[in-house]
PDB file of C-alpha atoms and ligand atoms in Angstrom:
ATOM      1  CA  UNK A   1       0.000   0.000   0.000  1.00 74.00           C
ATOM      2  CA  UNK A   2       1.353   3.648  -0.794  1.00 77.00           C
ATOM      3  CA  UNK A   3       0.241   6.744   1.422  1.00 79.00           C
ATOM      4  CA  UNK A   4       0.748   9.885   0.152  1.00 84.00           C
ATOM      5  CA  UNK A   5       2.134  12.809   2.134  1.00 80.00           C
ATOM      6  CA  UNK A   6      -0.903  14.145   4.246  1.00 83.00           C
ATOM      7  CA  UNK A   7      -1.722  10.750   4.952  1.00 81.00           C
ATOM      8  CA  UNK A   8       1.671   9.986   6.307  1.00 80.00           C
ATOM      9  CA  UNK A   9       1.103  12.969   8.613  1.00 76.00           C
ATOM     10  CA  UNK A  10      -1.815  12.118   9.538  1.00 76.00           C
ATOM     11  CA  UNK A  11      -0.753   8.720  10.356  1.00 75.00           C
ATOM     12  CA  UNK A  12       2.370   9.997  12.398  1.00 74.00           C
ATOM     13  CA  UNK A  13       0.071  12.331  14.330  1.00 71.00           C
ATOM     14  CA  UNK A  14      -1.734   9.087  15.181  1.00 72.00           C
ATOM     15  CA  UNK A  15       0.903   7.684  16.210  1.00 82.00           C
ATOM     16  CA  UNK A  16       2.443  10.543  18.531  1.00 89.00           C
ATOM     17  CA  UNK A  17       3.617   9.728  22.072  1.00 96.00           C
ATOM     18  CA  UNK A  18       1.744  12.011  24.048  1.00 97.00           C
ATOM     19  CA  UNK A  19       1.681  13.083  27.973  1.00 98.00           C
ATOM     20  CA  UNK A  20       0.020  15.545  29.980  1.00 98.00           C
ATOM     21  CA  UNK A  21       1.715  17.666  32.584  1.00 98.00           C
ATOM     22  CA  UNK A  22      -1.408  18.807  34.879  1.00 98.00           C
ATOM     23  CA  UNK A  23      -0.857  22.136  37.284  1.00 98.00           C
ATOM     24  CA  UNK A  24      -2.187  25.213  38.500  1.00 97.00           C
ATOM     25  CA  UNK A  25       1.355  26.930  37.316  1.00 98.00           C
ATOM     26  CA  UNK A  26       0.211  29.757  39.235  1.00 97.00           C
ATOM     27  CA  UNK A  27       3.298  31.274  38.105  1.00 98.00           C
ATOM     28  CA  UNK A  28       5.461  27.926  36.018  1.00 98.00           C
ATOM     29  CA  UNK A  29       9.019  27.866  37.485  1.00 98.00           C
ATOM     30  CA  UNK A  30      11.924  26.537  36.175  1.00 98.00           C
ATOM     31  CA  UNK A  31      11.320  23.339  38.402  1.00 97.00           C
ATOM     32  CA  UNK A  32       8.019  23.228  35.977  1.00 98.00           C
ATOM     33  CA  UNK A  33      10.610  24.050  32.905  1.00 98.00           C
ATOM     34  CA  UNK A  34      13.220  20.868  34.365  1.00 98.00           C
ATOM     35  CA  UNK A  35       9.726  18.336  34.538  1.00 98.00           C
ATOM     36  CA  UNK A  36       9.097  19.947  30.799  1.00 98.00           C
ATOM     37  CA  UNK A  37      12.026  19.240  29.027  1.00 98.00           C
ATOM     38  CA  UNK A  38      12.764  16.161  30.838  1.00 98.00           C
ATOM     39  CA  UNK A  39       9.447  14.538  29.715  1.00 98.00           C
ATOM     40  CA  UNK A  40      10.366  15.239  26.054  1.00 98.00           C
ATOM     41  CA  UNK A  41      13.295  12.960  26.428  1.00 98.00           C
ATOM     42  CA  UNK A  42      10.707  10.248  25.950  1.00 97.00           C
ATOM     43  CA  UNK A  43       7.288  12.079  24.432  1.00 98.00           C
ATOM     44  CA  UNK A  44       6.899  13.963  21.599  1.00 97.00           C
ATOM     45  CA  UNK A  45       4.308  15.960  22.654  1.00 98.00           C
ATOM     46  CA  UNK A  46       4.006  17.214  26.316  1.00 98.00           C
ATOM     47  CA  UNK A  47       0.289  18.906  26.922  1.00 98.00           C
ATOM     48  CA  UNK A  48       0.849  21.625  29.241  1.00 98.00           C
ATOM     49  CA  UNK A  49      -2.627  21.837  31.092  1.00 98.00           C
ATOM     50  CA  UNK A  50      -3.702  24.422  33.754  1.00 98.00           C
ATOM     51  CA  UNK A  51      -6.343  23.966  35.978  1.00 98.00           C
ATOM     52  CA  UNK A  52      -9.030  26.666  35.919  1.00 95.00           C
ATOM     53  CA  UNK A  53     -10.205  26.140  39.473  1.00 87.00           C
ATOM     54  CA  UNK A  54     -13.337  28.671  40.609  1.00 80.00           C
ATOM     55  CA  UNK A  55     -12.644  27.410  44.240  1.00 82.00           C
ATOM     56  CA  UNK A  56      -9.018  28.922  44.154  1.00 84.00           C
ATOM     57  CA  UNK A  57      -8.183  32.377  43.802  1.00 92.00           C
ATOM     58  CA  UNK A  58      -5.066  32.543  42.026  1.00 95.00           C
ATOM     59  CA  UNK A  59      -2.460  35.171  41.706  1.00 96.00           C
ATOM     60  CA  UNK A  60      -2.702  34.929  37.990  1.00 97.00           C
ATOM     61  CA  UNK A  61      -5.571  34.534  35.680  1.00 97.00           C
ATOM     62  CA  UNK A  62      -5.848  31.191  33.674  1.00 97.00           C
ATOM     63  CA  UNK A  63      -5.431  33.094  30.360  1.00 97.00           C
ATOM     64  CA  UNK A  64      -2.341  35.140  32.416  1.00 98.00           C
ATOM     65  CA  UNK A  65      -0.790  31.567  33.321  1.00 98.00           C
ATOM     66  CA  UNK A  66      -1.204  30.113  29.855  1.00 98.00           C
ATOM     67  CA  UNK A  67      -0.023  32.821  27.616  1.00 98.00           C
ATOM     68  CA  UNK A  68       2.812  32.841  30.478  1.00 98.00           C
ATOM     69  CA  UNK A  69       3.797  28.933  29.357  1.00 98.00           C
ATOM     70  CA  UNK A  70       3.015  29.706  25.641  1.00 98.00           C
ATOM     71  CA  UNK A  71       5.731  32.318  25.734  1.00 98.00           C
ATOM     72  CA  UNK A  72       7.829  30.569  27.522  1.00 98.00           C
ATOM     73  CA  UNK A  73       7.933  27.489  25.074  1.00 98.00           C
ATOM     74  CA  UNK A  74       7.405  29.838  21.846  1.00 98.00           C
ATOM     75  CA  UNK A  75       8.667  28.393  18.418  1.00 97.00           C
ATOM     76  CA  UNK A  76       8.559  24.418  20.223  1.00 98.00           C
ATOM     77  CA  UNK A  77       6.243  22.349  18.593  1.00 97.00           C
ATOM     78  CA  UNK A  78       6.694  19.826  21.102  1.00 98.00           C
ATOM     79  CA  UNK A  79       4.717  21.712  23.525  1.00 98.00           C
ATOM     80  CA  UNK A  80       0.640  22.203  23.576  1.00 98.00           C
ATOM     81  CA  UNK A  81      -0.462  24.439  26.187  1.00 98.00           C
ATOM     82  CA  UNK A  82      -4.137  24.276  27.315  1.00 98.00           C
ATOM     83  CA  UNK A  83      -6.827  25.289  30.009  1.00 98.00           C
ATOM     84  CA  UNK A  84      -8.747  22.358  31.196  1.00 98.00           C
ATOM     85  CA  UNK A  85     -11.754  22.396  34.229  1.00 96.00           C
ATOM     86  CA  UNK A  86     -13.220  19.054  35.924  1.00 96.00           C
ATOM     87  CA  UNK A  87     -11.731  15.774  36.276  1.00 98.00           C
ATOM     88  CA  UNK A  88      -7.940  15.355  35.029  1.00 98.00           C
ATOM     89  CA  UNK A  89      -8.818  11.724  33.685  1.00 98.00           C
ATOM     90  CA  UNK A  90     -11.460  13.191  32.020  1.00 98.00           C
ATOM     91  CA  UNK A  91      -9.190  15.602  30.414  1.00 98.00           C
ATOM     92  CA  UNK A  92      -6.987  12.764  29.705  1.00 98.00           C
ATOM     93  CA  UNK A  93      -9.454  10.007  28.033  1.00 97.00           C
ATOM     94  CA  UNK A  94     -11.040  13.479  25.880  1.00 97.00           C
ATOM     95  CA  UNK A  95      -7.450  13.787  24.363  1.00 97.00           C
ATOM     96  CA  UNK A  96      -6.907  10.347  23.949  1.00 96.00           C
ATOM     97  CA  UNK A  97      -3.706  10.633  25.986  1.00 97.00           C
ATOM     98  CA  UNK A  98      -2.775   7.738  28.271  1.00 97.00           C
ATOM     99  CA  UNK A  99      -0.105   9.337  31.031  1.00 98.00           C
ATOM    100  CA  UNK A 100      -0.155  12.004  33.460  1.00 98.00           C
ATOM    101  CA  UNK A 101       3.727  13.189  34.236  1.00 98.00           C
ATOM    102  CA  UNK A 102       3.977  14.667  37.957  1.00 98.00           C
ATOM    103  CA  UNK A 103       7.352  16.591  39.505  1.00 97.00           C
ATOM    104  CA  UNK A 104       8.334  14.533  42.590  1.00 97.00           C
ATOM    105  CA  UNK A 105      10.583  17.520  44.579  1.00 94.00           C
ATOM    106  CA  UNK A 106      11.097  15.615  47.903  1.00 88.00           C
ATOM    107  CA  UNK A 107       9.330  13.245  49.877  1.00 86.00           C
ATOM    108  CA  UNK A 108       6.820  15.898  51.294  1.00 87.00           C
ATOM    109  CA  UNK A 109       5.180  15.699  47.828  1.00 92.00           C
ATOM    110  CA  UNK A 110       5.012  11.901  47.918  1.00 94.00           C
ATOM    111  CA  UNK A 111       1.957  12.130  50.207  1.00 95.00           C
ATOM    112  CA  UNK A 112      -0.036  14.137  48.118  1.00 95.00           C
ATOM    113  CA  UNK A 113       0.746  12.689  44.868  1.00 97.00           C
ATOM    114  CA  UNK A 114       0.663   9.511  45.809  1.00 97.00           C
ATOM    115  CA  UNK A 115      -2.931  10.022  46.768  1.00 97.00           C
ATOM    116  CA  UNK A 116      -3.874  11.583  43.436  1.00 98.00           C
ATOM    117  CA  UNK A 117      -2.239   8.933  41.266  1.00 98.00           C
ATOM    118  CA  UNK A 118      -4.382   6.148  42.769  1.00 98.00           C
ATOM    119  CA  UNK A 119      -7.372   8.568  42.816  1.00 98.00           C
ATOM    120  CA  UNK A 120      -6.942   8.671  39.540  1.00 98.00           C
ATOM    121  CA  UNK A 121      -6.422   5.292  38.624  1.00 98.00           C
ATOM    122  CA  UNK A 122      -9.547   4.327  40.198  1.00 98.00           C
ATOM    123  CA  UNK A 123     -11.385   6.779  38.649  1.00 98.00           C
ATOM    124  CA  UNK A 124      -9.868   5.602  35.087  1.00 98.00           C
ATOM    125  CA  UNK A 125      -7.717   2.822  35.428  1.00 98.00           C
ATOM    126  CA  UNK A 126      -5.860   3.263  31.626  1.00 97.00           C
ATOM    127  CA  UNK A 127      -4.591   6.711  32.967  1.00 98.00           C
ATOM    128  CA  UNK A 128      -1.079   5.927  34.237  1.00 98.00           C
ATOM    129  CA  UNK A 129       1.030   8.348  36.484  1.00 98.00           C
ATOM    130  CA  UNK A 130       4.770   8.829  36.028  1.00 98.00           C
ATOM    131  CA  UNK A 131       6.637  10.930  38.191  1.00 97.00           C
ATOM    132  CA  UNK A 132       9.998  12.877  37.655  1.00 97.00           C
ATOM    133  CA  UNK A 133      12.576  14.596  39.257  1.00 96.00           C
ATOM    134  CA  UNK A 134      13.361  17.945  39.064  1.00 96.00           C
ATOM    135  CA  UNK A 135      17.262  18.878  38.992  1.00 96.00           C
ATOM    136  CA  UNK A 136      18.228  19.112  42.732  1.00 95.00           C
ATOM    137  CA  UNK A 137      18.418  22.989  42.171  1.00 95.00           C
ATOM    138  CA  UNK A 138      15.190  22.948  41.830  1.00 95.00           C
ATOM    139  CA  UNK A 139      13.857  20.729  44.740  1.00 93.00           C
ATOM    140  CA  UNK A 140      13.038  23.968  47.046  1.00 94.00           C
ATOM    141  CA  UNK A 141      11.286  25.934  44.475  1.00 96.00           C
ATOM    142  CA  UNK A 142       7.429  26.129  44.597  1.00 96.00           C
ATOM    143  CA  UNK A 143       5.002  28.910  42.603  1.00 97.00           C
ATOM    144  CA  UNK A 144       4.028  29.856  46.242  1.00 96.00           C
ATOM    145  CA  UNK A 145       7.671  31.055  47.453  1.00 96.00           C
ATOM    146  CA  UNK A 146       8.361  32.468  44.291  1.00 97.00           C
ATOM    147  CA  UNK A 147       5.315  34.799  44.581  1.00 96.00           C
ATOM    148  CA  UNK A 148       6.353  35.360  48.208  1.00 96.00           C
ATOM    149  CA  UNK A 149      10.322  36.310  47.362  1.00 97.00           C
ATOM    150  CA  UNK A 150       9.219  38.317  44.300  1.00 96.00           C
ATOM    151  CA  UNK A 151       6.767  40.406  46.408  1.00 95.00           C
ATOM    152  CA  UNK A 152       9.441  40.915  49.564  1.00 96.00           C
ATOM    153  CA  UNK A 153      11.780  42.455  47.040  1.00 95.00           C
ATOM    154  CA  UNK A 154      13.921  38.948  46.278  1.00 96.00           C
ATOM    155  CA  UNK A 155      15.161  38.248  43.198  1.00 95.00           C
ATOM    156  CA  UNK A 156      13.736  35.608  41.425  1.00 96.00           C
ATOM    157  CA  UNK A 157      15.691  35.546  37.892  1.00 93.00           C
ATOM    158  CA  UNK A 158      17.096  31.912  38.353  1.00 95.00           C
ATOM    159  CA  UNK A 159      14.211  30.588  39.503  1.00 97.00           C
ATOM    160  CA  UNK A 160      12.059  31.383  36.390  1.00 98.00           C
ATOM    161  CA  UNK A 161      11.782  31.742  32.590  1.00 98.00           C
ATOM    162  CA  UNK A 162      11.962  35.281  31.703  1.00 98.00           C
ATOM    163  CA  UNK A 163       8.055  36.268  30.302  1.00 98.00           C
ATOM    164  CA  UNK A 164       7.088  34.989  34.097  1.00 98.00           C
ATOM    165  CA  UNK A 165       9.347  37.526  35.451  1.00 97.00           C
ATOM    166  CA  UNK A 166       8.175  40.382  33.399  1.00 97.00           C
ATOM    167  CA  UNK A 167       4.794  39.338  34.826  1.00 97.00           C
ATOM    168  CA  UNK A 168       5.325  39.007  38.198  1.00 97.00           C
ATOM    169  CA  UNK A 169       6.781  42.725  37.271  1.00 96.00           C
ATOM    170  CA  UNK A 170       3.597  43.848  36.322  1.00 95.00           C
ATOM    171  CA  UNK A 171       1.122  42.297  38.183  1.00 95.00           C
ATOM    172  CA  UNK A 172       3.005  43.766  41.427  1.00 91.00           C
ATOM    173  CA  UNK A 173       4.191  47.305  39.778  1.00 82.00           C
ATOM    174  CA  UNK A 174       7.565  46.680  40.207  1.00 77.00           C
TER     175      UNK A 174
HETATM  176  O1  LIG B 201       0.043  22.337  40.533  1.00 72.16           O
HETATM  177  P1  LIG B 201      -0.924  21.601  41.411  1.00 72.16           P
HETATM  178  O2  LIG B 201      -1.899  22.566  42.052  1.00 72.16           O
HETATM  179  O3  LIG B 201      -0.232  20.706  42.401  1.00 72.16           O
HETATM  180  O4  LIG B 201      -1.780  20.633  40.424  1.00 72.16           O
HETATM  181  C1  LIG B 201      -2.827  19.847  40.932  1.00 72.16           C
HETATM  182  C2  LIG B 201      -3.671  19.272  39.796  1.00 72.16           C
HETATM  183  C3  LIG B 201      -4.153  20.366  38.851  1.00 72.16           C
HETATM  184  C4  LIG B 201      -2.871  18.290  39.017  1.00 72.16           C
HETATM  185  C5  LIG B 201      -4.886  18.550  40.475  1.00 72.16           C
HETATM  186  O5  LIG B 201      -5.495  19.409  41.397  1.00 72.16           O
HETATM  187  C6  LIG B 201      -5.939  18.106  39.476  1.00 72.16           C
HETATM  188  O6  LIG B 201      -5.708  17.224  38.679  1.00 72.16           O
HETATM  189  N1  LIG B 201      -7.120  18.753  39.507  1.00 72.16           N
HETATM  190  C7  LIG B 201      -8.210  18.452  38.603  1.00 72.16           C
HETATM  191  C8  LIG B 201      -9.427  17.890  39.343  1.00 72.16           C
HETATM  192  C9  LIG B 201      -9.241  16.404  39.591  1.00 72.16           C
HETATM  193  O7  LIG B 201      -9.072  15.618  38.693  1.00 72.16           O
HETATM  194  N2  LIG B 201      -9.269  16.052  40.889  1.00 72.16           N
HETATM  195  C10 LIG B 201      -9.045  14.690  41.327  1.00 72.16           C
HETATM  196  C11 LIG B 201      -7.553  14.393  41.375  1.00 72.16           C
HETATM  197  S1  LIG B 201      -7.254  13.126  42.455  1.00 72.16           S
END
């Protein structure tokens, strides 16, 4: 059988090894960045997805936080970024995309994500979990202290990609 040239596309599309990388990035760090490009060692396509929570009130808005990412990961056409509400499996079995990559800092997250992983393989059993490492000069950083350092006056260039910083610059008028 011969396929022409859209088909072939279409057929490598099919074929794509996808993840998603769930968060409230409320800003993405660097740690985020690390999980990013670490995950595209072994997926082509990494699907950014914030949570657009009503119950939280975040720092930045959901279309703040995503055009944030999208900037951050301009011109790489590994990387989707997206807004997604409700249930993460649901978000996962819409997309047709089988794994859910978490950052593992240190074992104070283990609790927590431990808990959501087999949440979420109850709740859709063909949703797999894998978690990553950040680099270790990344294991402190959290969206939270960033905010918190940023606001006090701290410097916070290491700890984030630049269109976050110029952000955080505006959003606090400094
Ligand atoms: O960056 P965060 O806040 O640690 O990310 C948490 C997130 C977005 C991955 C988690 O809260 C989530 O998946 N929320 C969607 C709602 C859901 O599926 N809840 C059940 C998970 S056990």
């Amino acid at each position: 059988m011969i396929i022409d040239k859209q088909e072939c596309q279409e057929l490598k599309l099919l074929m794509e090894r996808k993840a998603i990388y769930p968060g409230s990035f409320d800003p993405i760090t660097n740690g985020h960045v690390d999980i990013i490009q670490r995950g595209k060692k072994i997926f082509d396509k990494i699907v950014v997805a914030v949570l657009d929570n009503p119950k939280k009130t975040p720092v930045f808005s959901i279309e703040e936080r995503v055009k944030m990412i999208e900037k951050t990961f301009e011109g790489d056409p590994a990387i989707e970024v997206t807004d997604f509400d409700g249930l993460l499996v649901d978000f996962a079995i819409k997309n047709n995309i089988q794994v859910v990559i978490r950052g593992l800092r240190a074992i104070s997250d283990f609790e927590y994500e431990f808990q959501m992983a087999l949440m979420n393989r109850k709740l859709s059993p063909e949703v797999e979990t894998l978690f990553m490492m950040p680099s270790l000069k990344y294991s402190f950083l959290s969206s939270n202290l960033v905010k918190e350092v940023f606001q006090l006056g701290g410097c916070v260039k290491d700890l984030v990609p630049p269109p976050v910083e110029e952000a955080l610059r505006e959003k606090f008028n400094f």
